[in-house]
Coordinates of C-alpha atoms in Angstrom, one line a residue:
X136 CA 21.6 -36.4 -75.7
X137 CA 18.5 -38.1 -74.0
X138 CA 16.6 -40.5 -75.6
X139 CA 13.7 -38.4 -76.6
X140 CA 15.7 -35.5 -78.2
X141 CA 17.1 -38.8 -80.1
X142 CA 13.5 -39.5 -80.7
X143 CA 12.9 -36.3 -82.3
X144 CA 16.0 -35.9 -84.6
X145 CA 14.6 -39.4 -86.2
X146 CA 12.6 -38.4 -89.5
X147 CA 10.4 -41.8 -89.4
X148 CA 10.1 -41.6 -85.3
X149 CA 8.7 -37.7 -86.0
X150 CA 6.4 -39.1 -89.0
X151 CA 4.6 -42.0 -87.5
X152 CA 3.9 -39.5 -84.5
X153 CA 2.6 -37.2 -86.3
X154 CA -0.4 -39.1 -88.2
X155 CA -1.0 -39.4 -83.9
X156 CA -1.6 -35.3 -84.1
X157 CA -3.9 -33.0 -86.2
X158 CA -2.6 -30.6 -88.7
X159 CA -3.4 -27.9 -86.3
X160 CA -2.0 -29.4 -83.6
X161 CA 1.5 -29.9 -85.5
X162 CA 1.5 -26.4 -86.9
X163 CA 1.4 -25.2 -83.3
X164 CA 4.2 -27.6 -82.0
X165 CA 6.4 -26.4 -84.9
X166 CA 5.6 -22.8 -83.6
X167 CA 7.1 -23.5 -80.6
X168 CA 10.4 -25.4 -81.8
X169 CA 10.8 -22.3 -84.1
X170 CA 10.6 -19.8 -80.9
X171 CA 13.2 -21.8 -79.5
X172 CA 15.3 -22.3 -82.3
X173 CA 15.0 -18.5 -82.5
X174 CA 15.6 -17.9 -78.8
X175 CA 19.3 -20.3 -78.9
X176 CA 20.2 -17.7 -82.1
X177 CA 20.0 -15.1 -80.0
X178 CA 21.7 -16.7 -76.8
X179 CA 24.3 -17.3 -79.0
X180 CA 24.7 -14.4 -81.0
X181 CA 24.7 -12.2 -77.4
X182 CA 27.8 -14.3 -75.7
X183 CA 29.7 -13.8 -78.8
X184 CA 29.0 -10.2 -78.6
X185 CA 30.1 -10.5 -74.8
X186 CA 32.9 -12.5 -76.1
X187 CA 34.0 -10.2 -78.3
X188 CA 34.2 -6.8 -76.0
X189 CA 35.7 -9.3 -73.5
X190 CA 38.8 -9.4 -76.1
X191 CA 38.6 -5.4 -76.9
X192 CA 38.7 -4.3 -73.4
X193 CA 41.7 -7.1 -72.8
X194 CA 43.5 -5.9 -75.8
X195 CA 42.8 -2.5 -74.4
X196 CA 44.0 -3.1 -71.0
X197 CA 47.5 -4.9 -72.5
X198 CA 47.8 -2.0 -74.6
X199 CA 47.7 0.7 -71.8
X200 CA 50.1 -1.5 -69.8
X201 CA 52.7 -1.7 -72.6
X202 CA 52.7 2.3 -73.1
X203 CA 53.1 2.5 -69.0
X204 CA 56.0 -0.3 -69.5
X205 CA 54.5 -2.7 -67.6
X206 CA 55.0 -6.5 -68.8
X207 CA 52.7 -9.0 -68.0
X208 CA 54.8 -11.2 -66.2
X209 CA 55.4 -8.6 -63.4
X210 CA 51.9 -9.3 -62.5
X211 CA 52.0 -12.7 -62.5
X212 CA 54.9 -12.3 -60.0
X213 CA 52.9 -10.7 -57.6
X214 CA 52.9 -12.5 -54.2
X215 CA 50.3 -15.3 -55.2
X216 CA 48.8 -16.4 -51.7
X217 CA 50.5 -19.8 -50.8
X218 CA 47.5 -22.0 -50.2
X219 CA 48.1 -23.7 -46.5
X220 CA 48.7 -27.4 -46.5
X221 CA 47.3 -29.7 -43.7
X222 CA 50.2 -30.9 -41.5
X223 CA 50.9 -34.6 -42.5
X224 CA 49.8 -36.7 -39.6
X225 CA 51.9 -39.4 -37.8
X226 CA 52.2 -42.5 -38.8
X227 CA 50.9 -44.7 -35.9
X228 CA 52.8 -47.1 -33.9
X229 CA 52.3 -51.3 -34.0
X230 CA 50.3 -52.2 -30.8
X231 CA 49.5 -55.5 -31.6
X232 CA 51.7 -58.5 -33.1
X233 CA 51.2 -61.7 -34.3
X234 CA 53.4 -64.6 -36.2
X235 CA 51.0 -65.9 -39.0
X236 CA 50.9 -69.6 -39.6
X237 CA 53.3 -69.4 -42.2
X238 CA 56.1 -68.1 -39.5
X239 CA 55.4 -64.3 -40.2
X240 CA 56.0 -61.7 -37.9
X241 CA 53.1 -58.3 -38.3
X242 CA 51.9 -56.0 -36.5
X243 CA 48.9 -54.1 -36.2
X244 CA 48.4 -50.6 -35.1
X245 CA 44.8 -51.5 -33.6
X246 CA 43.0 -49.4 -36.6
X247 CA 41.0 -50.3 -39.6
X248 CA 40.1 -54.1 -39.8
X249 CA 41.0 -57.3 -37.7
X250 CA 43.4 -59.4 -39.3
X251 CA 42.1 -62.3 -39.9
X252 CA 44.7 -64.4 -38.2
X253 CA 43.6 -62.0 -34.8
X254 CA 39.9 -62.6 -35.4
X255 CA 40.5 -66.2 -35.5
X256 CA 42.4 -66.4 -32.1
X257 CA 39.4 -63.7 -30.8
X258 CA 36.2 -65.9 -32.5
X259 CA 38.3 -69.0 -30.3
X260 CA 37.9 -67.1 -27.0
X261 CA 41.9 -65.3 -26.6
X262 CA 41.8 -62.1 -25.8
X263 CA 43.3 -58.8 -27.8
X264 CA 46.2 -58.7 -24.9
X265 CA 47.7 -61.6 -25.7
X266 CA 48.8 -59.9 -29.2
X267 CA 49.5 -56.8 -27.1
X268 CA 53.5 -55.7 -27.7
X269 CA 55.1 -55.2 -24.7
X270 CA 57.3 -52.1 -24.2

């Protein structure tokens, strides 16, 4: 709820405001909150009526397909479109490797960000094919 509807459900919020307002002036605004109130009643009173003839035509329709002898499962069976599913994309191949300081061998596909040990040897002034594997 947004602060001002919190405003508005406060009792002594709603009565210091209102010694702001003329009698006249609060008579009209309670008017209007009434019309609303009214108008949500009827929202509310119509989807339950949709609701309801919702359910009677369902009930209805499972009705007429039990005196035909038709479950509701067979429907469900129906061929259900199979939704497509991208093709899974190969995994790239290392075209770089390095052994880290530590004495461990990676590689690097070329993708995404430098690794720092590579960026290092770059910032120094060697070049990307001196990490390049060799096939």
């Amino acid at each position: 709820m947004s602060d001002q509807l919190l405003a508005l459900n406060n009792y002594r919020f709603l009565r210091a405001e209102a010694r702001n307002f003329s009698l006249e002036t609060l008579c009209d605004i309670v008017d209007k909150l009434t019309a609303i109130v009214e108008e949500r009643r009827e929202e509310q009173a119509f989807k339950g009526a949709q609701d309801a003839e919702h359910a009677k035509r369902v009930d209805k329709i499972r009705e007429m397909m039990l005196s035909e002898g038709i479950d509701i499962s067979e429907l469900v069976q129906q061929e259900v479109p199979v939704k497509s599913t991208k093709p899974m994309r190969e995994k790239r191949s290392a075209k770089y490797e390095y052994t880290d300081s530590s004495g461990t061998h990676h590689t690097w596909t070329g993708q995404g960000r430098t690794p720092s040990f590579i960026q290092k040897a770059l910032d120094q002034g060697d070049t990307l094919d001196k990490f390049l594997i060799k096939n």
